[in-house]
Amino acid sequence: QVQVVESGGGLVQPGGSLRLSCAASGRLFSIYTMGWFRQAPGKQRDLVATITGRGEINYADSVKGRFTISRDNAKNTVYLQMNSLKPEDTAVYYCNARVGVQTFWGQGTQVTASS
């Protein structure tokens, strides 16, 4: 099985920064896609950013220019650097790993941007 564990969430003031980490372990292939999603109360879970094993990246329009996704394949870890955080970024952030035909999700980490 594959396990996905997020870390790095917390409370920051608007305009602040956080870096989230997501470590995947278990039965992983050498090439797979990892991504970040977020879900605010009463809202659907939306894509934030994805990165393929080849380094191809996609961002949601709402975070372009503020968030940066990266990965360390040797560590099976993906990162999300979040700068210039806004109150509307407040949500539970979930990491996933897409391996073959399966998708594995972490438990989520809370990010709150509030004064």
PDB file of C-alpha atoms in Angstrom:
ATOM      1  CA  GLN A   1       0.000   0.000   0.000  1.00  0.00           C
ATOM      2  CA  VAL A   2       0.967   3.654  -0.385  1.00  0.00           C
ATOM      3  CA  GLN A   3       0.914   6.089   2.503  1.00  0.00           C
ATOM      4  CA  VAL A   4       0.780   9.863   2.077  1.00  0.00           C
ATOM      5  CA  VAL A   5       1.524  12.201   4.984  1.00  0.00           C
ATOM      6  CA  GLU A   6       1.285  16.001   4.936  1.00  0.00           C
ATOM      7  CA  SER A   7       2.928  18.421   7.329  1.00  0.00           C
ATOM      8  CA  GLY A   8       3.626  22.121   7.675  1.00  0.00           C
ATOM      9  CA  GLY A   9       0.186  23.643   8.075  1.00  0.00           C
ATOM     10  CA  GLY A  10      -0.578  26.284  10.647  1.00  0.00           C
ATOM     11  CA  LEU A  11      -1.886  29.749  11.392  1.00  0.00           C
ATOM     12  CA  VAL A  12      -0.341  32.777   9.702  1.00  0.00           C
ATOM     13  CA  GLN A  13      -1.332  36.365   9.125  1.00  0.00           C
ATOM     14  CA  PRO A  14      -2.424  37.476   5.662  1.00  0.00           C
ATOM     15  CA  GLY A  15       0.657  38.159   3.576  1.00  0.00           C
ATOM     16  CA  GLY A  16       2.648  35.512   5.392  1.00  0.00           C
ATOM     17  CA  SER A  17       4.160  32.281   4.124  1.00  0.00           C
ATOM     18  CA  LEU A  18       4.063  28.575   4.833  1.00  0.00           C
ATOM     19  CA  ARG A  19       5.748  25.580   3.287  1.00  0.00           C
ATOM     20  CA  LEU A  20       3.861  22.305   3.183  1.00  0.00           C
ATOM     21  CA  SER A  21       5.554  18.952   2.782  1.00  0.00           C
ATOM     22  CA  CYS A  22       4.091  15.666   1.610  1.00  0.00           C
ATOM     23  CA  ALA A  23       5.939  12.380   1.906  1.00  0.00           C
ATOM     24  CA  ALA A  24       4.796   9.273   0.067  1.00  0.00           C
ATOM     25  CA  SER A  25       5.940   5.790   0.969  1.00  0.00           C
ATOM     26  CA  GLY A  26       5.158   2.200   0.114  1.00  0.00           C
ATOM     27  CA  ARG A  27       4.669   0.590  -3.279  1.00  0.00           C
ATOM     28  CA  LEU A  28       5.646   3.479  -5.519  1.00  0.00           C
ATOM     29  CA  PHE A  29       6.688   3.492  -9.139  1.00  0.00           C
ATOM     30  CA  SER A  30       9.597   5.627 -10.233  1.00  0.00           C
ATOM     31  CA  ILE A  31       7.328   7.981 -12.171  1.00  0.00           C
ATOM     32  CA  TYR A  32       4.066   9.231 -10.701  1.00  0.00           C
ATOM     33  CA  THR A  33       2.127  12.447 -10.275  1.00  0.00           C
ATOM     34  CA  MET A  34       1.693  14.221  -6.957  1.00  0.00           C
ATOM     35  CA  GLY A  35      -0.554  17.134  -6.226  1.00  0.00           C
ATOM     36  CA  TRP A  36      -2.038  19.490  -3.692  1.00  0.00           C
ATOM     37  CA  PHE A  37      -5.754  20.108  -3.243  1.00  0.00           C
ATOM     38  CA  ARG A  38      -7.676  22.177  -0.736  1.00  0.00           C
ATOM     39  CA  GLN A  39     -11.139  22.182   0.761  1.00  0.00           C
ATOM     40  CA  ALA A  40     -12.736  25.001   2.716  1.00  0.00           C
ATOM     41  CA  PRO A  41     -15.805  24.455   4.928  1.00  0.00           C
ATOM     42  CA  GLY A  42     -18.899  23.945   2.814  1.00  0.00           C
ATOM     43  CA  LYS A  43     -16.876  23.882  -0.403  1.00  0.00           C
ATOM     44  CA  GLN A  44     -15.723  21.188  -2.781  1.00  0.00           C
ATOM     45  CA  ARG A  45     -12.161  19.984  -2.896  1.00  0.00           C
ATOM     46  CA  ASP A  46     -10.276  21.989  -5.520  1.00  0.00           C
ATOM     47  CA  LEU A  47      -6.967  21.473  -7.255  1.00  0.00           C
ATOM     48  CA  VAL A  48      -4.132  23.744  -6.160  1.00  0.00           C
ATOM     49  CA  ALA A  49      -1.131  22.396  -8.067  1.00  0.00           C
ATOM     50  CA  THR A  50       0.211  19.181  -9.560  1.00  0.00           C
ATOM     51  CA  ILE A  51       3.647  18.005 -10.573  1.00  0.00           C
ATOM     52  CA  THR A  52       4.478  14.945 -12.641  1.00  0.00           C
ATOM     53  CA  GLY A  53       7.448  12.686 -12.226  1.00  0.00           C
ATOM     54  CA  ARG A  54       9.020  14.489 -15.177  1.00  0.00           C
ATOM     55  CA  GLY A  55       8.613  17.869 -13.483  1.00  0.00           C
ATOM     56  CA  GLU A  56       5.645  19.161 -15.474  1.00  0.00           C
ATOM     57  CA  ILE A  57       3.643  21.586 -13.328  1.00  0.00           C
ATOM     58  CA  ASN A  58       0.115  22.973 -13.350  1.00  0.00           C
ATOM     59  CA  TYR A  59      -1.374  25.575 -10.998  1.00  0.00           C
ATOM     60  CA  ALA A  60      -4.842  26.789 -10.273  1.00  0.00           C
ATOM     61  CA  ASP A  61      -5.275  30.349 -11.509  1.00  0.00           C
ATOM     62  CA  SER A  62      -5.994  31.525  -7.972  1.00  0.00           C
ATOM     63  CA  VAL A  63      -2.502  30.625  -6.747  1.00  0.00           C
ATOM     64  CA  LYS A  64      -0.317  31.394  -9.771  1.00  0.00           C
ATOM     65  CA  GLY A  65       2.533  33.687  -8.850  1.00  0.00           C
ATOM     66  CA  ARG A  66       2.113  33.009  -5.132  1.00  0.00           C
ATOM     67  CA  PHE A  67       2.503  29.253  -4.672  1.00  0.00           C
ATOM     68  CA  THR A  68       5.299  27.021  -5.922  1.00  0.00           C
ATOM     69  CA  ILE A  69       5.180  23.239  -6.117  1.00  0.00           C
ATOM     70  CA  SER A  70       8.348  21.163  -6.270  1.00  0.00           C
ATOM     71  CA  ARG A  71       9.430  17.598  -5.642  1.00  0.00           C
ATOM     72  CA  ASP A  72      12.396  15.570  -4.534  1.00  0.00           C
ATOM     73  CA  ASN A  73      12.089  12.218  -6.269  1.00  0.00           C
ATOM     74  CA  ALA A  74      14.839  10.639  -4.183  1.00  0.00           C
ATOM     75  CA  LYS A  75      12.764  11.339  -1.064  1.00  0.00           C
ATOM     76  CA  ASN A  76       9.344  10.759  -2.655  1.00  0.00           C
ATOM     77  CA  THR A  77       8.404  14.151  -1.280  1.00  0.00           C
ATOM     78  CA  VAL A  78       6.514  17.079  -2.751  1.00  0.00           C
ATOM     79  CA  TYR A  79       6.503  20.609  -1.375  1.00  0.00           C
ATOM     80  CA  LEU A  80       4.166  23.551  -1.643  1.00  0.00           C
ATOM     81  CA  GLN A  81       5.697  26.932  -0.898  1.00  0.00           C
ATOM     82  CA  MET A  82       2.865  29.366  -0.198  1.00  0.00           C
ATOM     83  CA  ASN A  83       3.639  33.080  -0.203  1.00  0.00           C
ATOM     84  CA  SER A  84       1.423  36.145   0.091  1.00  0.00           C
ATOM     85  CA  LEU A  85      -1.278  34.108   1.767  1.00  0.00           C
ATOM     86  CA  LYS A  86      -4.812  35.465   1.660  1.00  0.00           C
ATOM     87  CA  PRO A  87      -7.781  34.720   3.922  1.00  0.00           C
ATOM     88  CA  GLU A  88      -9.411  32.898   1.014  1.00  0.00           C
ATOM     89  CA  ASP A  89      -6.503  30.434   1.038  1.00  0.00           C
ATOM     90  CA  THR A  90      -7.774  29.126   4.377  1.00  0.00           C
ATOM     91  CA  ALA A  91      -8.632  25.455   3.961  1.00  0.00           C
ATOM     92  CA  VAL A  92      -7.568  21.938   4.713  1.00  0.00           C
ATOM     93  CA  TYR A  93      -4.805  21.104   2.268  1.00  0.00           C
ATOM     94  CA  TYR A  94      -4.582  17.545   1.008  1.00  0.00           C
ATOM     95  CA  CYS A  95      -1.746  15.878  -0.828  1.00  0.00           C
ATOM     96  CA  ASN A  96      -2.208  12.974  -3.181  1.00  0.00           C
ATOM     97  CA  ALA A  97      -0.114  10.589  -5.213  1.00  0.00           C
ATOM     98  CA  ARG A  98      -1.374   9.058  -8.433  1.00  0.00           C
ATOM     99  CA  VAL A  99       0.336   5.726  -9.010  1.00  0.00           C
ATOM    100  CA  GLY A 100      -0.792   3.729 -12.002  1.00  0.00           C
ATOM    101  CA  VAL A 101      -4.574   3.522 -11.841  1.00  0.00           C
ATOM    102  CA  GLN A 102      -4.742   4.321  -8.120  1.00  0.00           C
ATOM    103  CA  THR A 103      -4.826   7.594  -6.204  1.00  0.00           C
ATOM    104  CA  PHE A 104      -3.757   7.853  -2.577  1.00  0.00           C
ATOM    105  CA  TRP A 105      -4.675  10.733  -0.275  1.00  0.00           C
ATOM    106  CA  GLY A 106      -3.194  12.085   2.896  1.00  0.00           C
ATOM    107  CA  GLN A 107      -5.228  13.109   5.932  1.00  0.00           C
ATOM    108  CA  GLY A 108      -4.869  16.818   5.286  1.00  0.00           C
ATOM    109  CA  THR A 109      -3.253  19.705   7.101  1.00  0.00           C
ATOM    110  CA  GLN A 110      -5.038  22.890   8.160  1.00  0.00           C
ATOM    111  CA  VAL A 111      -3.858  26.199   6.724  1.00  0.00           C
ATOM    112  CA  THR A 112      -5.370  29.348   8.180  1.00  0.00           C
ATOM    113  CA  ALA A 113      -4.520  32.856   6.989  1.00  0.00           C
ATOM    114  CA  SER A 114      -6.233  35.237   9.362  1.00  0.00           C
ATOM    115  CA  SER A 115      -5.528  38.300  11.433  1.00  0.00           C
TER     116      SER A 115
END
